[in-house]
Amino acid sequence: MLKSRYSKNGIVLMCTIAYFASYFSRKTFAVVMVEMLDKGVVQREVAGYIGVALFVFYGLGQLISGYLGDKLPAKYLMFSGLMVSAICNLSLPLCQNQYLMIPVWAVNGFAQALLWPPIVRILSDNLSHEKYVSANLVVTCGAHVSTIVLYILAPICISYMSWKSVFFASTIFCVVVGIIFLLAMCLILRESEPSEATNDENVEGCVENAPLMTTFKRSGVLLIFLCIIAMGFMRDGIESWLPTLYSEAFGRDSSESILVSVALPIFSIISLFVVRIIHKGKVFNNEARGAGILFAISAVLCVPLAILINVQLVACRIICLLLAGIVCACMHSCNFLLISCVPGRFAHSGRASTIGGFCNACTYIGAAGSMYGIAMVSKHFGWVATVISWAFICIVGVVFAILSFKKYTAFLDEHR
């Protein structure tokens, strides 16, 4: 166990800063995409391919990172991820051909995958489950603050310099944070020491001693993976395409469209604190049930959003932004339950990083589908049809949450 509360707080702080930098360097393309489209730097289909490349390789990388995160020193994996991401952010704006951006951003996706499973491992190894959940809230909020900073910084950079400067700023930031993170973690982290989370004795025959696939089936987490795919589609789809939706549906310029999108992470941060509070209660303490409720709320909210999206009134524009913000906030709350809380339930078996890797991989299967799917649906059928498709995806999420509930509840009862 780490020797002091200050060491534990230091670990949470450094993981938060590292994840802040990770999100900053991951979302640069999504944030400036509307400007790149407007300037003719990339075509809509190619922009979709670039986004898909990031998410596909991020998802595949999660499986590898999840396994390595339980076997290798987590701090070195995270440092490597930040350094490679910095190189990719430096390289993308230097590409002379838009198609060269696809493999560059694919490598960035794999680099980004080296962050989250090791974070899960570090936190779950050194904190009790309750403290682990609280630490996850702090780390996740760091990612949203990073998004807010990026949404504010990008229009300034675009106005006074160019869209390329956003990538260059991200490069410098990642390098600095990566060096500070590695030095700090080498001083305070003792990965070989026993942890609070693994003090419980394993009972022979329980899920923790079973093969991985048996663990998946008996815990109900396989069906939760399908919920996560739906959540990933919604969360990253809305975040990536809202600036373009706002610009095209309401005829606004790209800088304004990027700036108004700062509302999304603000809503998400508020929702995370709300869901953390209610997660302590009976209803949301079961992550499958909580996710089902959040998907249902989102499906309902998509209906007025689809109705108002083409109404050219300022009030309707504001209402649409509020609705999109609330839906995105619900998906981030769902992400907190399924990506942050669920892997921690497997800490006693030493599989927190592995489960975290699978969960995040599923997130970005959905995210990859959203990048290309929303590009195609919006191009051929318009934004109203796109929002209706969001409601359908949310209903799918409700269905899989219901199907996973019985097994997952039994798994939780077995390990309380």
XYZ file of C-alpha atoms in Angstrom:
416
model
C 0.000 0.000 0.000
C 1.291 3.460 -0.714
C 2.758 5.000 2.392
C 0.733 8.199 2.610
C -2.423 9.928 1.541
C -0.241 12.506 -0.225
C 1.284 9.813 -2.441
C -2.184 8.613 -3.409
C -3.308 12.160 -4.169
C -0.148 12.634 -6.222
C -0.975 9.576 -8.306
C -4.506 10.844 -8.957
C -3.143 14.278 -9.871
C -0.562 12.928 -12.324
C -3.070 10.552 -13.947
C -5.464 13.501 -14.337
C -2.823 15.689 -15.967
C -1.756 12.872 -18.290
C -5.347 12.176 -19.341
C -5.899 15.917 -19.812
C -2.999 15.962 -22.287
C -4.245 12.772 -23.926
C -7.680 14.232 -24.649
C -6.128 17.480 -25.836
C -4.000 15.655 -28.409
C -6.787 13.224 -29.361
C -9.502 15.760 -30.157
C -7.501 18.295 -32.129
C -8.698 17.020 -35.502
C -12.338 16.708 -34.401
C -12.327 20.286 -33.076
C -10.782 21.922 -36.162
C -12.453 19.584 -38.677
C -15.165 22.119 -39.498
C -12.477 24.703 -40.386
C -10.545 22.181 -42.482
C -13.745 21.314 -44.347
C -14.544 24.990 -44.843
C -11.060 25.692 -46.242
C -11.172 22.661 -48.528
C -8.193 21.024 -46.820
C -10.103 17.744 -46.566
C -13.272 16.409 -48.144
C -16.143 15.249 -45.952
C -15.616 11.556 -46.793
C -11.879 11.795 -46.077
C -12.581 13.585 -42.790
C -14.798 10.659 -41.890
C -12.012 8.204 -42.774
C -9.528 10.124 -40.616
C -11.886 9.972 -37.656
C -12.593 6.300 -38.260
C -8.854 5.549 -38.409
C -8.341 7.149 -34.995
C -11.206 5.264 -33.393
C -10.508 1.885 -35.002
C -6.846 1.866 -33.991
C -7.722 3.287 -30.598
C -10.189 0.459 -30.100
C -7.778 -2.234 -31.293
C -5.006 -0.685 -29.239
C -7.170 -0.890 -26.123
C -7.116 -4.690 -26.292
C -3.320 -4.707 -26.480
C -2.936 -1.934 -23.927
C -5.367 -3.642 -21.554
C -3.286 -6.814 -21.595
C 0.048 -4.983 -21.333
C -1.325 -2.753 -18.578
C -1.678 -5.789 -16.301
C 1.828 -7.058 -17.202
C 4.157 -4.060 -17.678
C 4.891 -0.869 -15.689
C 1.931 1.373 -16.444
C 3.843 4.649 -16.239
C 6.108 3.716 -19.170
C 3.145 2.750 -21.348
C 1.491 6.095 -20.629
C 4.685 8.055 -21.310
C 5.141 6.248 -24.649
C 1.552 7.025 -25.616
C 1.957 10.742 -24.942
C 5.224 10.976 -26.901
C 3.900 9.166 -29.974
C 0.720 11.271 -29.888
C 2.868 14.414 -29.858
C 4.685 13.213 -32.992
C 1.361 12.529 -34.748
C 0.003 15.988 -33.887
C 3.179 17.494 -35.305
C 2.963 15.400 -38.480
C -0.694 15.753 -39.489
C -0.690 19.465 -40.462
C 2.541 18.869 -42.417
C 0.871 16.272 -44.683
C 0.681 17.536 -48.254
C -1.977 15.007 -49.235
C -5.219 14.631 -47.300
C -5.058 10.827 -47.602
C -1.712 10.771 -45.761
C -3.548 12.142 -42.735
C -5.421 8.842 -42.363
C -2.435 6.642 -41.331
C -0.974 9.453 -39.204
C -4.184 9.731 -37.202
C -4.470 5.942 -37.028
C -1.081 5.840 -35.263
C -2.333 8.569 -32.932
C -5.299 6.365 -32.105
C -3.023 3.496 -31.107
C -0.843 5.844 -29.039
C -3.900 7.175 -27.232
C -4.879 3.613 -26.348
C -1.802 3.350 -24.139
C -3.312 5.749 -21.595
C -6.636 4.572 -20.171
C -6.063 0.874 -19.247
C -2.807 1.707 -17.413
C -4.648 4.487 -15.555
C -7.288 1.944 -14.512
C -4.547 -0.399 -13.334
C -2.686 2.294 -11.359
C -5.800 3.573 -9.613
C -7.392 0.196 -8.907
C -4.109 -1.245 -7.603
C -3.572 1.547 -5.115
C -7.077 2.586 -4.047
C -10.144 0.916 -2.562
C -13.137 0.647 -4.934
C -14.906 3.661 -3.433
C -11.765 5.804 -3.680
C -11.110 4.379 -7.135
C -14.525 5.600 -8.353
C -13.905 9.055 -6.874
C -10.451 9.193 -8.481
C -11.961 8.203 -11.828
C -14.339 11.131 -11.536
C -11.405 13.509 -11.095
C -9.475 11.979 -14.014
C -12.538 12.026 -16.278
C -13.286 15.650 -15.379
C -9.716 16.460 -16.366
C -10.505 15.167 -19.846
C -13.578 17.397 -20.094
C -11.671 20.452 -18.887
C -9.136 19.652 -21.598
C -11.934 19.652 -24.173
C -13.186 23.018 -22.914
C -9.693 24.505 -23.186
C -9.343 23.107 -26.705
C -12.734 24.464 -27.832
C -11.750 27.924 -26.537
C -8.165 27.814 -27.828
C -8.973 26.554 -31.330
C -11.067 29.557 -32.516
C -8.373 31.912 -31.186
C -5.633 30.030 -33.029
C -7.730 29.878 -36.212
C -8.523 33.618 -36.072
C -4.965 34.829 -35.436
C -2.898 32.067 -37.028
C -4.346 28.958 -38.690
C -5.842 25.567 -37.931
C -2.317 24.102 -38.053
C -1.301 26.001 -34.927
C -3.769 23.959 -32.859
C -1.843 20.780 -33.680
C 1.521 22.422 -32.966
C 0.311 23.654 -29.564
C -0.879 20.138 -28.758
C 2.544 18.724 -29.700
C 4.414 20.981 -27.285
C 1.916 20.366 -24.495
C 2.111 16.559 -24.809
C 5.906 16.526 -24.667
C 6.034 18.721 -21.563
C 3.314 16.772 -19.735
C 4.830 13.422 -20.689
C 8.217 14.309 -19.196
C 6.697 15.737 -16.007
C 4.413 12.699 -15.634
C 7.220 10.150 -15.961
C 9.526 11.933 -13.527
C 6.775 12.388 -10.955
C 5.498 8.795 -11.165
C 9.007 7.371 -10.837
C 9.258 9.249 -7.546
C 5.886 8.400 -5.997
C 4.649 5.130 -7.525
C 5.537 1.785 -6.009
C 3.805 -0.728 -8.281
C 5.309 -3.738 -6.502
C 3.724 -2.915 -3.138
C 0.429 -4.513 -2.035
C -2.722 -2.512 -2.670
C -5.971 -1.779 -0.913
C -7.998 -3.192 -3.789
C -6.507 -6.679 -3.770
C -6.679 -7.582 -0.098
C -9.704 -9.822 -0.496
C -8.936 -13.514 -0.766
C -10.032 -15.186 -3.969
C -12.502 -17.990 -3.534
C -11.797 -20.974 -5.749
C -14.388 -21.350 -8.459
C -15.520 -17.734 -8.375
C -15.497 -15.511 -11.452
C -12.034 -14.140 -10.639
C -10.392 -17.578 -11.013
C -12.305 -18.532 -14.150
C -11.027 -18.164 -17.738
C -11.523 -14.717 -19.217
C -14.398 -15.724 -21.513
C -16.183 -17.412 -18.607
C -15.742 -14.201 -16.634
C -17.325 -12.259 -19.499
C -20.338 -14.563 -19.701
C -21.000 -15.029 -15.990
C -20.675 -11.348 -15.131
C -22.942 -10.138 -17.948
C -20.197 -7.833 -19.162
C -20.455 -9.157 -22.746
C -23.866 -7.499 -23.067
C -22.505 -4.405 -21.335
C -19.885 -4.257 -24.099
C -22.750 -3.858 -26.589
C -24.176 -1.018 -24.479
C -20.756 0.603 -24.595
C -20.683 0.422 -28.403
C -23.973 2.343 -28.519
C -22.664 4.852 -25.971
C -19.459 5.369 -27.973
C -21.455 6.040 -31.133
C -23.529 8.691 -29.386
C -20.838 10.340 -27.269
C -18.128 10.760 -29.888
C -20.572 11.189 -32.748
C -22.198 14.218 -31.126
C -18.891 15.704 -29.969
C -17.220 15.286 -33.356
C -20.071 16.421 -35.580
C -21.928 19.062 -33.533
C -19.776 21.963 -34.853
C -20.496 20.842 -38.434
C -24.186 20.280 -37.653
C -24.465 23.738 -36.084
C -22.637 25.394 -38.971
C -24.656 23.714 -41.731
C -28.103 23.601 -40.096
C -28.049 27.202 -38.885
C -25.662 28.799 -41.401
C -23.027 29.929 -38.897
C -19.274 30.304 -39.505
C -16.773 27.678 -38.349
C -15.232 29.695 -35.486
C -18.620 30.301 -33.883
C -19.582 26.662 -34.421
C -16.456 25.447 -32.638
C -16.854 27.959 -29.808
C -20.487 27.104 -28.999
C -19.473 23.459 -28.729
C -17.705 24.343 -25.476
C -21.138 23.831 -23.919
C -20.799 20.048 -24.380
C -17.967 19.413 -21.908
C -19.478 21.894 -19.437
C -22.727 19.909 -19.443
C -20.718 16.704 -19.177
C -18.730 17.841 -16.137
C -21.932 18.806 -14.320
C -23.514 15.474 -15.201
C -20.489 13.553 -13.899
C -20.780 15.102 -10.459
C -24.498 14.353 -10.465
C -24.021 10.720 -11.506
C -21.206 10.291 -8.961
C -23.557 11.401 -6.185
C -26.422 9.162 -7.284
C -23.996 6.282 -7.978
C -23.753 5.932 -4.200
C -27.482 5.197 -4.100
C -29.217 1.933 -4.882
C -30.410 2.648 -8.419
C -27.236 3.893 -10.131
C -24.898 1.762 -8.025
C -25.844 -0.949 -10.486
C -24.111 0.339 -13.613
C -26.302 -1.622 -16.046
C -29.499 -0.148 -14.626
C -28.053 3.365 -14.517
C -26.894 3.150 -18.135
C -30.340 1.968 -19.263
C -31.985 4.979 -17.622
C -29.535 7.395 -19.234
C -30.053 5.857 -22.685
C -33.834 6.174 -22.261
C -33.584 9.862 -21.334
C -31.360 10.510 -24.356
C -33.752 8.755 -26.751
C -36.609 10.958 -25.563
C -34.580 14.175 -25.897
C -33.581 13.366 -29.476
C -37.203 13.737 -30.606
C -37.594 17.525 -30.001
C -34.024 18.005 -31.225
C -34.961 16.446 -34.590
C -38.085 18.608 -34.797
C -36.363 21.933 -34.089
C -33.074 21.458 -35.905
C -34.118 23.131 -39.179
C -36.159 25.945 -37.619
C -34.253 29.175 -38.316
C -34.942 30.997 -35.061
C -32.420 32.030 -32.418
C -34.531 30.433 -29.682
C -34.627 27.122 -31.550
C -30.878 27.262 -32.086
C -30.335 27.715 -28.335
C -32.798 24.945 -27.455
C -31.088 22.574 -29.908
C -27.717 23.291 -28.314
C -29.177 22.660 -24.856
C -30.760 19.380 -25.955
C -27.575 18.209 -27.675
C -25.603 19.177 -24.575
C -27.903 17.213 -22.276
C -27.809 14.133 -24.524
C -24.016 14.311 -24.679
C -23.923 14.754 -20.895
C -26.060 11.642 -20.453
C -23.656 9.693 -22.627
C -20.667 10.906 -20.636
C -22.443 9.857 -17.450
C -23.080 6.494 -19.075
C -19.394 6.391 -20.021
C -18.449 7.034 -16.392
C -20.605 4.131 -15.211
C -19.519 1.636 -17.872
C -15.899 2.645 -18.557
C -14.774 3.962 -15.180
C -16.821 1.987 -12.646
C -17.309 -1.437 -14.280
C -13.570 -2.311 -14.708
C -12.986 -1.504 -11.043
C -15.386 -4.329 -10.124
C -12.739 -6.749 -11.464
C -9.792 -5.362 -9.479
C -9.862 -8.320 -7.062
C -8.994 -10.676 -9.922
C -6.134 -8.541 -11.279
C -8.101 -7.950 -14.495
C -9.073 -4.304 -14.096
C -6.782 -3.166 -16.927
C -7.849 -6.025 -19.211
C -11.561 -5.334 -18.673
C -10.886 -1.611 -18.995
C -9.190 -2.260 -22.327
C -12.136 -4.262 -23.652
C -14.598 -1.622 -22.444
C -12.703 1.204 -24.115
C -12.250 -0.860 -27.290
C -16.019 -1.207 -27.513
C -16.410 2.536 -26.984
C -14.359 3.241 -30.050
C -15.997 0.603 -32.179
C -19.087 2.733 -31.702
C -17.115 5.940 -32.160
C -15.640 4.707 -35.456
C -19.128 3.861 -36.670
C -20.318 7.336 -35.727
C -17.582 9.173 -37.636
C -18.330 7.506 -40.966
C -22.010 6.758 -40.339
C -22.926 10.319 -39.406
C -20.900 11.642 -42.350
C -22.868 9.471 -44.781
C -26.329 9.897 -43.223
C -25.961 13.687 -42.938
C -24.698 13.949 -46.518
C -27.422 11.851 -48.145
C -30.413 12.339 -45.811
C -29.735 15.523 -43.832
C -29.367 16.343 -40.162
C -32.955 15.550 -39.168
C -32.498 11.933 -40.242
C -29.146 11.915 -38.447
C -30.704 12.947 -35.130
C -33.472 10.365 -35.578
C -30.737 7.737 -35.989
C -29.338 8.890 -32.642
C -32.665 8.119 -30.969
C -32.609 4.642 -32.498
C -29.087 3.996 -31.199
C -30.183 5.054 -27.708
C -33.064 2.581 -27.822
C -30.583 -0.154 -28.754
C -28.572 0.854 -25.681
C -31.656 0.511 -23.482
C -32.311 -2.985 -24.828
C -28.805 -4.274 -24.118
C -28.762 -2.659 -20.668
C -31.952 -4.552 -19.824
C -30.535 -7.825 -21.189
C -27.332 -7.477 -19.133
C -29.062 -6.509 -15.899
C -29.784 -9.936 -14.395
C -26.293 -11.432 -14.790
C -24.505 -8.255 -13.840
C -26.638 -7.848 -10.714
C -25.829 -11.423 -9.677
C -22.124 -10.716 -10.258
C -22.263 -7.612 -8.053
C -24.099 -9.470 -5.288
C -21.466 -12.227 -5.409
C -18.619 -9.772 -4.826
C -20.032 -7.233 -2.413
